[in-house]
Structures are given as C-alpha cells and as structure tokens.
C-alpha cells in the first residue's frame, strides 16, 4: 500500500476497527477514512454505495459487524443474520462498483463446523453442521466469504477474508451479560479483588482449551496481508497455541493481583472441548503473532474501562 493510499476502515469504534486504525497510523498511513454509524449507516445500501462512489477509497477493511456473545447470538437471531448480511453485501458490492481492487472482510472462527477436527484448517469450511446457538451469525459470515470469493472469481478483485480466533484487547466488550470469556474473567477477577472476596467463580470445568489473540497482533496481520495480498478464499489468523480455561483464569488472577482461590462452577456449560485454528498457511506467508498471552492480558487490563 502506498503511504498516500486512501483507506476506509469500517467499525472504527469497535475493538478490531480501532486496532486497525492504530496500526495504520503507526505505519504512517495518512489518509484513513472513518465514519460513525450516525454519519453512515452500513445497513443502507444507497448510503453505502453513494459514499464509496464519492470517496473512491483504494482499500476497504470490513471490521463493522453486529457482534455479541452466545446469548445475544441465540436470542437476536434475525438481527444477527440480517444486519451482518446487509453490512457485508452493501460494502463488498459497493466497493466493487466504486472500483476498489483490495478489500478485507473479517469473519470469525465460528464459521467452521461445530465438531470439526483440531486444529481447524481453512478447508474444513462447509464440511459439517454449525453450532446452533450462533448459526445465523455464522451463515452471514460464510455468505461474506463467498461474496468476496465470487467477486474475485467473476471480476478479478483481490478481496481477502480473514478468520480470527478469539480476540481481546483495548475496546473489548466488558459487559458481563454479553462478553466473551477473557474480558469476563478479567472483570470478574478485578471486582473480586476490590470486594476482598476469597473465591473467584469461573464457569464450567476449566478444562476446555481455547486460543486467544491480542487484537493489535490481528491488526498487524491484517495490514500485512492487505499489503501483500492473498489469493485463497479464506485465511485463519491466530497464535496457533491454546490454553485451558483454568490456565487462562490463573494467568488473569495473577495479573489482576487477586489472591483468593478459583472455584469452577461445573453446572455451567463448557462448550466444545477444544477450539484451535491451524495457522500454518499464515505462517507460510511470513506472519506470526508477537504478543504473549501474559503480556496481552496485562495490556488489556491496563486499558480496561472498568478500572477508570
Ligand atoms: N471480538 C472477537 O473476539 C472477534 C473474534 C473473531 C472475529 N471477530 C470479528 O471482527 C469483526 C469486528 O469485531 P469487534 O469485536 O471489533 O466488534 P465491535 O467491537 O462490536 O465493533 C463493531 C463495530 O461495527 C459497527 N457497526 C455495527 N453495525 C453498524 C452499522 N449498521 N453501521 C455502522 N457501523 C456499524 C459498530 O458501531 P457502533 O460503535 O456504533 O456500535 C462497532 O464500531 C467482526 O466481524 C467479528 O466477527 C471478532
């Protein structure tokens, strides 16, 4: 990307979009365009098409999406399907009409079949049934991958779809009703410390294994890939390493400085025993994550809004 390239980052107030803007700023890109939802509702096809035709960006990052935890995904199934389909269709088609040659679509590891082999390879897409609780969201994301792939095949575009593993970092969602496991553990440990609790309750048995990527590492990977291009239909982005929820909770407690003991609430569901992305394709392209889980959690804790 030339330093003068005009780059449109959607969802710039979110965790991923804000990390992309930080990364692009750090690399010296000067012409980054952002619009809040009030200024440009990505659900409006007319507004998005007109905006892209007028602005003529050189690159587009789709980090805008309707995102949420299991409960929200399950409860608001129509909203998750409809809004994600509209956002990606409006942006991908609008970018194509505006002559944008390179675009990046952010998906998620939940697009893969519920019971697929581990670590998860890109080829496993569409080889089995999806997890039911977030099926509408996953279907929308799969449609986005297929849209990008189809514009590449039919029109020679270079639209890249990346599938990040679980992310965490600045601007994460710490609302306990709707947050992912790592931000929830961080907040619960912090509050347990403030209250002087002797115990810290963690949902499930503590044995499932999960992978976590610091969001600034993801942004680094996205900009790296946008610069060099990627011809495949989709690409996993992760660390290639996983930890048990027990190990995660212990690291969180250590960083927060909570000295009580962990209690596992086995009445709460564990979910799938293991979820790890195979990142060998990404490694072959010359990229690997740099931030260790411990360093990343420390950075996330330092920037957490509940500490303000
Ligand atoms: N978080 C994770 O662990 C994770 C893991 C894998 C993949 N991803 C993917 O990364 C992408 C971004 O996720 P995130 O965690 O950064 O989500 P996020 O923090 O919720 O940010 C999403 C952003 O999209 C914007 N947005 C949503 N609907 C919009 C609309 N109609 N018009 C304009 N803007 C709209 C939101 O704007 P408002 O601020 O106005 O709401 C928000 O800024 C998603 O595609 C997600 O699937 C995330």
Tab-separated table of C-alpha atoms and ligand atoms in Angstrom:
chain	number	residue	atom	x	y	z
A	1	UNK	CA	0.000	0.000	0.000
A	2	UNK	CA	1.478	3.312	-0.901
A	3	UNK	CA	1.686	5.767	2.013
A	4	UNK	CA	-0.812	8.039	0.277
A	5	UNK	CA	-3.392	5.303	-0.198
A	6	UNK	CA	-6.922	6.207	0.866
A	7	UNK	CA	-8.058	3.561	3.343
A	8	UNK	CA	-11.635	3.169	4.601
A	9	UNK	CA	-11.843	1.384	7.961
A	10	UNK	CA	-15.418	0.456	8.918
A	11	UNK	CA	-16.335	-0.190	12.539
A	12	UNK	CA	-13.511	2.064	13.767
A	13	UNK	CA	-15.067	2.452	17.223
A	14	UNK	CA	-15.068	-1.294	17.767
A	15	UNK	CA	-12.263	-3.453	19.104
A	16	UNK	CA	-10.935	-4.609	15.715
A	17	UNK	CA	-11.603	-1.392	13.772
A	18	UNK	CA	-9.878	0.769	16.400
A	19	UNK	CA	-6.863	-1.582	16.391
A	20	UNK	CA	-6.697	-1.311	12.582
A	21	UNK	CA	-6.685	2.489	12.802
A	22	UNK	CA	-3.892	2.348	15.448
A	23	UNK	CA	-1.861	0.011	13.257
A	24	UNK	CA	-2.320	2.085	10.082
A	25	UNK	CA	-1.416	5.267	11.980
A	26	UNK	CA	1.667	3.572	13.415
A	27	UNK	CA	2.748	2.554	9.915
A	28	UNK	CA	2.409	6.159	8.718
A	29	UNK	CA	-0.728	5.977	6.577
A	30	UNK	CA	-2.186	9.478	6.493
A	31	UNK	CA	-5.432	9.100	4.590
A	32	UNK	CA	-7.580	6.901	6.781
A	33	UNK	CA	-11.322	7.442	6.393
A	34	UNK	CA	-13.749	6.530	9.179
A	35	UNK	CA	-17.465	7.170	9.669
A	36	UNK	CA	-19.576	6.599	12.748
A	37	UNK	CA	-22.932	4.843	12.433
A	38	UNK	CA	-24.693	8.250	12.694
A	39	UNK	CA	-22.729	9.515	9.715
A	40	UNK	CA	-23.031	6.360	7.607
A	41	UNK	CA	-25.409	3.536	8.474
A	42	UNK	CA	-23.884	0.498	6.789
A	43	UNK	CA	-27.333	-1.126	6.648
A	44	UNK	CA	-28.326	1.399	3.977
A	45	UNK	CA	-27.375	0.205	0.523
A	46	UNK	CA	-27.999	3.618	-1.031
A	47	UNK	CA	-25.896	5.469	1.532
A	48	UNK	CA	-23.005	2.983	1.325
A	49	UNK	CA	-22.983	2.871	-2.497
A	50	UNK	CA	-23.032	6.671	-2.732
A	51	UNK	CA	-20.378	7.081	-0.070
A	52	UNK	CA	-17.957	4.657	-1.742
A	53	UNK	CA	-18.582	6.137	-5.197
A	54	UNK	CA	-17.846	9.631	-3.856
A	55	UNK	CA	-14.879	8.793	-1.622
A	56	UNK	CA	-13.208	6.312	-4.001
A	57	UNK	CA	-11.031	4.612	-1.373
A	58	UNK	CA	-8.114	2.471	-2.517
A	59	UNK	CA	-8.618	-0.089	0.281
A	60	UNK	CA	-11.561	-1.094	2.479
A	61	UNK	CA	-11.452	-3.013	5.777
A	62	UNK	CA	-14.779	-4.509	6.911
A	63	UNK	CA	-14.452	-4.520	10.684
A	64	UNK	CA	-18.061	-3.404	11.181
A	65	UNK	CA	-20.473	-6.136	12.167
A	66	UNK	CA	-23.186	-6.979	14.644
A	67	UNK	CA	-21.164	-8.872	17.244
A	68	UNK	CA	-22.124	-10.458	20.554
A	69	UNK	CA	-21.796	-13.389	22.933
A	70	UNK	CA	-23.648	-16.713	22.736
A	71	UNK	CA	-26.750	-15.424	24.486
A	72	UNK	CA	-27.192	-12.404	22.218
A	73	UNK	CA	-26.463	-14.508	19.116
A	74	UNK	CA	-29.105	-17.020	20.125
A	75	UNK	CA	-31.729	-14.508	21.240
A	76	UNK	CA	-31.447	-11.986	18.398
A	77	UNK	CA	-31.037	-14.487	15.570
A	78	UNK	CA	-32.846	-12.431	12.934
A	79	UNK	CA	-30.853	-9.274	13.761
A	80	UNK	CA	-27.520	-11.111	13.597
A	81	UNK	CA	-28.331	-12.695	10.245
A	82	UNK	CA	-29.958	-9.676	8.608
A	83	UNK	CA	-27.541	-6.978	9.785
A	84	UNK	CA	-24.383	-8.909	9.010
A	85	UNK	CA	-25.641	-9.900	5.562
A	86	UNK	CA	-26.553	-6.290	4.779
A	87	UNK	CA	-23.323	-4.748	6.077
A	88	UNK	CA	-21.075	-7.094	4.100
A	89	UNK	CA	-23.225	-7.136	0.935
A	90	UNK	CA	-23.500	-3.328	0.857
A	91	UNK	CA	-19.772	-2.872	1.413
A	92	UNK	CA	-18.490	-5.617	-0.895
A	93	UNK	CA	-20.824	-4.804	-3.785
A	94	UNK	CA	-20.450	-1.037	-3.232
A	95	UNK	CA	-16.656	-1.340	-3.170
A	96	UNK	CA	-16.739	-3.329	-6.401
A	97	UNK	CA	-18.958	-0.703	-8.082
A	98	UNK	CA	-16.559	2.019	-6.906
A	99	UNK	CA	-13.617	0.157	-8.444
A	100	UNK	CA	-11.964	-0.829	-5.148
A	101	UNK	CA	-9.495	-3.590	-6.024
A	102	UNK	CA	-8.447	-4.656	-2.486
A	103	UNK	CA	-10.778	-5.192	0.423
A	104	UNK	CA	-10.551	-7.220	3.629
A	105	UNK	CA	-13.515	-8.984	5.190
A	106	UNK	CA	-13.317	-10.005	8.848
A	107	UNK	CA	-15.065	-13.256	9.682
A	108	UNK	CA	-14.815	-15.447	12.731
A	109	UNK	CA	-13.787	-18.960	13.712
A	110	UNK	CA	-17.461	-19.813	14.395
A	111	UNK	CA	-17.931	-20.307	10.634
A	112	UNK	CA	-16.359	-23.759	10.955
A	113	UNK	CA	-18.409	-26.906	11.649
A	114	UNK	CA	-19.162	-27.469	15.330
A	115	UNK	CA	-17.417	-30.831	15.564
A	116	UNK	CA	-14.519	-30.418	13.172
A	117	UNK	CA	-11.035	-31.845	13.704
A	118	UNK	CA	-8.451	-29.758	15.597
A	119	UNK	CA	-6.535	-27.668	14.820
A	120	UNK	CA	-9.034	-26.223	12.339
A	121	UNK	CA	-7.849	-25.896	8.754
A	122	UNK	CA	-9.366	-23.472	6.247
A	123	UNK	CA	-10.508	-26.446	4.123
A	124	UNK	CA	-12.957	-27.539	6.831
A	125	UNK	CA	-15.374	-24.750	5.860
A	126	UNK	CA	-18.780	-26.222	4.882
A	127	UNK	CA	-17.879	-29.799	5.767
A	128	UNK	CA	-20.415	-30.274	8.594
A	129	UNK	CA	-23.230	-28.774	10.707
A	130	UNK	CA	-22.644	-25.480	12.527
A	131	UNK	CA	-23.097	-24.733	16.219
A	132	UNK	CA	-26.828	-23.992	16.575
A	133	UNK	CA	-26.597	-21.075	19.015
A	134	UNK	CA	-24.776	-18.811	16.577
A	135	UNK	CA	-25.796	-20.386	13.282
A	136	UNK	CA	-27.393	-17.202	11.847
A	137	UNK	CA	-24.215	-15.211	12.534
A	138	UNK	CA	-22.018	-17.958	11.058
A	139	UNK	CA	-24.209	-18.243	7.945
A	140	UNK	CA	-23.956	-14.480	7.403
A	141	UNK	CA	-20.158	-14.652	7.747
A	142	UNK	CA	-19.954	-17.617	5.358
A	143	UNK	CA	-22.022	-15.602	2.859
A	144	UNK	CA	-19.478	-12.779	3.237
A	145	UNK	CA	-16.589	-15.151	2.488
A	146	UNK	CA	-18.438	-16.453	-0.561
A	147	UNK	CA	-19.258	-12.926	-1.735
A	148	UNK	CA	-15.598	-11.912	-1.558
A	149	UNK	CA	-14.500	-15.132	-3.251
A	150	UNK	CA	-17.119	-14.710	-6.003
A	151	UNK	CA	-16.149	-11.112	-6.807
A	152	UNK	CA	-12.559	-12.338	-7.090
A	153	UNK	CA	-13.524	-15.132	-9.456
A	154	UNK	CA	-16.053	-13.247	-11.562
A	155	UNK	CA	-14.463	-9.792	-11.618
A	156	UNK	CA	-10.796	-10.364	-10.800
A	157	UNK	CA	-10.978	-8.486	-7.487
A	158	UNK	CA	-8.492	-9.230	-4.686
A	159	UNK	CA	-10.828	-9.382	-1.694
A	160	UNK	CA	-9.341	-11.195	1.307
A	161	UNK	CA	-11.336	-12.942	4.046
A	162	UNK	CA	-9.595	-13.468	7.374
A	163	UNK	CA	-10.918	-15.651	10.207
A	164	UNK	CA	-9.542	-14.503	13.556
A	165	UNK	CA	-9.569	-16.687	16.633
A	166	UNK	CA	-10.866	-15.261	19.972
A	167	UNK	CA	-9.634	-11.694	20.299
A	168	UNK	CA	-9.054	-9.461	23.291
A	169	UNK	CA	-7.528	-6.063	23.986
A	170	UNK	CA	-8.413	-2.345	24.091
A	171	UNK	CA	-12.072	-1.501	23.368
A	172	UNK	CA	-13.221	-5.019	24.169
A	173	UNK	CA	-16.755	-5.545	25.460
A	174	UNK	CA	-16.678	-5.920	29.267
A	175	UNK	CA	-20.441	-6.028	29.759
A	176	UNK	CA	-20.777	-9.265	31.741
A	177	UNK	CA	-24.170	-10.071	30.192
A	178	UNK	CA	-22.702	-10.141	26.710
A	179	UNK	CA	-18.918	-10.515	26.860
A	180	UNK	CA	-16.522	-13.254	25.735
A	181	UNK	CA	-14.616	-15.424	28.208
A	182	UNK	CA	-11.378	-13.474	28.570
A	183	UNK	CA	-12.834	-9.994	29.191
A	184	UNK	CA	-15.425	-11.565	31.521
A	185	UNK	CA	-12.710	-13.316	33.569
A	186	UNK	CA	-10.662	-10.121	33.753
A	187	UNK	CA	-13.537	-8.059	35.021
A	188	UNK	CA	-14.744	-10.706	37.479
A	189	UNK	CA	-11.247	-11.128	38.940
A	190	UNK	CA	-10.855	-7.360	39.288
A	191	UNK	CA	-14.209	-6.998	41.043
A	192	UNK	CA	-13.476	-9.995	43.304
A	193	UNK	CA	-10.205	-8.311	44.320
A	194	UNK	CA	-11.929	-4.977	45.050
A	195	UNK	CA	-14.570	-6.699	47.197
A	196	UNK	CA	-11.909	-8.695	49.029
A	197	UNK	CA	-13.584	-11.999	48.075
A	198	UNK	CA	-11.877	-15.244	48.999
A	199	UNK	CA	-13.195	-17.071	45.945
A	200	UNK	CA	-13.379	-16.389	42.265
A	201	UNK	CA	-16.067	-18.380	40.438
A	202	UNK	CA	-15.288	-19.473	36.885
A	203	UNK	CA	-17.983	-21.020	34.670
A	204	UNK	CA	-17.573	-24.632	33.583
A	205	UNK	CA	-14.964	-27.244	34.484
A	206	UNK	CA	-11.884	-25.242	33.478
A	207	UNK	CA	-10.726	-27.989	31.118
A	208	UNK	CA	-11.780	-26.703	27.647
A	209	UNK	CA	-8.895	-25.394	25.582
A	210	UNK	CA	-9.113	-22.055	23.767
A	211	UNK	CA	-6.848	-19.829	21.694
A	212	UNK	CA	-6.563	-16.057	22.211
A	213	UNK	CA	-5.014	-13.384	20.002
A	214	UNK	CA	-4.194	-9.853	21.128
A	215	UNK	CA	-6.161	-7.528	18.848
A	216	UNK	CA	-3.139	-5.395	17.894
A	217	UNK	CA	-1.493	-8.563	16.561
A	218	UNK	CA	-4.588	-9.201	14.457
A	219	UNK	CA	-4.421	-5.641	13.081
A	220	UNK	CA	-0.742	-6.152	12.277
A	221	UNK	CA	-1.627	-9.356	10.374
A	222	UNK	CA	-4.492	-7.641	8.503
A	223	UNK	CA	-2.330	-4.753	7.293
A	224	UNK	CA	0.483	-7.184	6.415
A	225	UNK	CA	-1.918	-9.261	4.299
A	226	UNK	CA	-3.573	-6.255	2.698
A	227	UNK	CA	-0.136	-5.074	1.593
A	228	UNK	CA	1.000	-8.355	0.116
A	229	UNK	CA	-2.352	-9.806	-0.980
A	230	UNK	CA	-3.670	-13.312	-0.530
A	231	UNK	CA	-5.306	-15.375	-3.252
A	232	UNK	CA	-7.059	-18.061	-1.167
A	233	UNK	CA	-10.749	-17.991	-0.297
A	234	UNK	CA	-10.079	-17.517	3.442
A	235	UNK	CA	-7.220	-17.425	5.921
A	236	UNK	CA	-7.067	-18.241	9.633
A	237	UNK	CA	-5.413	-15.734	11.962
A	238	UNK	CA	-4.393	-16.899	15.422
A	239	UNK	CA	-1.428	-17.743	17.598
A	240	UNK	CA	-1.535	-21.486	16.881
A	241	UNK	CA	-1.423	-22.131	20.660
A	242	UNK	CA	-4.196	-22.786	23.126
A	243	UNK	CA	-4.573	-22.856	26.919
A	244	UNK	CA	-7.115	-24.410	29.261
A	245	UNK	CA	-9.675	-22.102	30.829
A	246	UNK	CA	-8.019	-22.959	34.164
A	247	UNK	CA	-4.636	-21.750	32.895
A	248	UNK	CA	-6.283	-18.644	31.488
A	249	UNK	CA	-8.077	-17.897	34.770
A	250	UNK	CA	-4.849	-18.392	36.746
A	251	UNK	CA	-2.948	-16.003	34.475
A	252	UNK	CA	-5.741	-13.436	34.784
A	253	UNK	CA	-5.738	-13.744	38.604
A	254	UNK	CA	-2.009	-13.307	38.694
A	255	UNK	CA	-2.084	-10.160	36.553
A	256	UNK	CA	-5.032	-8.642	38.414
A	257	UNK	CA	-3.428	-9.498	41.760
A	258	UNK	CA	-6.374	-11.439	43.161
A	259	UNK	CA	-5.081	-13.819	45.787
A	260	UNK	CA	-8.143	-15.922	46.581
A	261	UNK	CA	-8.854	-19.301	45.081
A	262	UNK	CA	-10.602	-20.328	41.878
A	263	UNK	CA	-13.849	-22.293	42.115
A	264	UNK	CA	-15.187	-23.941	38.968
A	265	UNK	CA	-18.969	-23.912	38.595
A	266	UNK	CA	-19.490	-27.191	36.745
A	267	UNK	CA	-23.239	-26.601	36.482
A	268	UNK	CA	-22.435	-24.101	33.709
A	269	UNK	CA	-21.748	-25.416	30.191
A	270	UNK	CA	-18.216	-25.957	28.915
A	271	UNK	CA	-18.906	-25.698	25.199
A	272	UNK	CA	-16.676	-27.550	22.796
A	273	UNK	CA	-13.603	-29.219	24.416
A	274	UNK	CA	-11.081	-27.597	22.119
A	275	UNK	CA	-11.029	-24.790	19.581
A	276	UNK	CA	-7.727	-24.024	17.919
A	277	UNK	CA	-7.037	-22.645	14.458
A	278	UNK	CA	-4.425	-24.154	12.196
A	279	UNK	CA	-2.322	-21.129	11.229
A	280	UNK	CA	0.202	-22.879	9.019
A	281	UNK	CA	-0.973	-21.042	5.868
A	282	UNK	CA	-0.477	-17.695	7.588
A	283	UNK	CA	2.937	-18.782	8.909
A	284	UNK	CA	3.950	-19.777	5.367
A	285	UNK	CA	3.128	-16.210	4.305
A	286	UNK	CA	5.682	-14.993	6.860
A	287	UNK	CA	3.494	-13.732	9.707
A	288	UNK	CA	3.286	-14.836	13.317
A	289	UNK	CA	1.782	-13.357	16.475
A	290	UNK	CA	4.193	-11.438	18.716
A	291	UNK	CA	2.315	-10.674	21.921
A	292	UNK	CA	2.393	-13.413	24.551
A	293	UNK	CA	-0.876	-14.169	26.333
A	294	UNK	CA	0.539	-12.819	29.603
A	295	UNK	CA	1.729	-9.544	28.032
A	296	UNK	CA	-1.527	-9.169	26.107
A	297	UNK	CA	-3.688	-9.665	29.201
A	298	UNK	CA	-1.570	-7.121	31.070
A	299	UNK	CA	-2.067	-4.586	28.256
A	300	UNK	CA	-5.806	-5.316	28.139
A	301	UNK	CA	-6.099	-4.931	31.925
A	302	UNK	CA	-4.174	-1.644	31.862
A	303	UNK	CA	-6.631	-0.221	29.305
A	304	UNK	CA	-9.831	-1.756	30.727
A	305	UNK	CA	-12.632	0.827	31.146
A	306	UNK	CA	-13.843	-0.710	34.437
A	307	UNK	CA	-10.596	0.467	36.079
A	308	UNK	CA	-11.181	4.136	35.202
B	1	LIG	N1	-14.248	-9.925	19.231
B	1	LIG	C1	-13.755	-11.101	18.865
B	1	LIG	O1	-13.279	-11.913	19.694
B	1	LIG	C2	-13.709	-11.483	17.423
B	1	LIG	C3	-13.172	-12.716	17.098
B	1	LIG	C4	-13.137	-13.107	15.776
B	1	LIG	C5	-13.633	-12.253	14.803
B	1	LIG	N2	-14.159	-11.047	15.123
B	1	LIG	C6	-14.707	-10.233	14.015
B	1	LIG	O2	-14.138	-8.942	13.947
B	1	LIG	C7	-15.125	-8.015	13.481
B	1	LIG	C8	-15.205	-6.851	14.449
B	1	LIG	O3	-15.499	-7.323	15.747
B	1	LIG	P1	-15.321	-6.419	17.050
B	1	LIG	O4	-15.085	-7.339	18.170
B	1	LIG	O5	-14.384	-5.299	16.770
B	1	LIG	O6	-16.816	-5.850	17.186
B	1	LIG	P2	-17.301	-4.498	17.907
B	1	LIG	O7	-16.325	-4.061	18.922
B	1	LIG	O8	-18.734	-4.741	18.308
B	1	LIG	O9	-17.292	-3.428	16.714
B	1	LIG	C9	-18.175	-3.496	15.652
B	1	LIG	C10	-18.312	-2.124	15.054
B	1	LIG	O10	-19.228	-2.191	13.949
B	1	LIG	C11	-20.016	-1.035	13.977
B	1	LIG	N3	-21.313	-1.243	13.335
B	1	LIG	C12	-22.189	-2.256	13.567
B	1	LIG	N4	-23.298	-2.066	12.823
B	1	LIG	C13	-23.113	-0.916	12.118
B	1	LIG	C14	-23.897	-0.198	11.192
B	1	LIG	N5	-25.130	-0.600	10.831
B	1	LIG	N6	-23.396	0.949	10.662
B	1	LIG	C15	-22.180	1.380	11.028
B	1	LIG	N7	-21.374	0.746	11.900
B	1	LIG	C16	-21.848	-0.388	12.441
B	1	LIG	C17	-20.207	-0.744	15.437
B	1	LIG	O11	-20.581	0.590	15.578
B	1	LIG	P3	-21.176	1.204	16.955
B	1	LIG	O12	-19.944	1.566	17.729
B	1	LIG	O13	-21.984	2.363	16.518
B	1	LIG	O14	-21.987	0.102	17.574
B	1	LIG	C18	-18.839	-1.074	16.002
B	1	LIG	O15	-17.985	0.054	15.933
B	1	LIG	C19	-16.439	-8.811	13.363
B	1	LIG	O16	-16.640	-9.172	12.027
B	1	LIG	C20	-16.202	-10.040	14.181
B	1	LIG	O17	-16.870	-11.174	13.669
B	1	LIG	C21	-14.209	-10.633	16.413
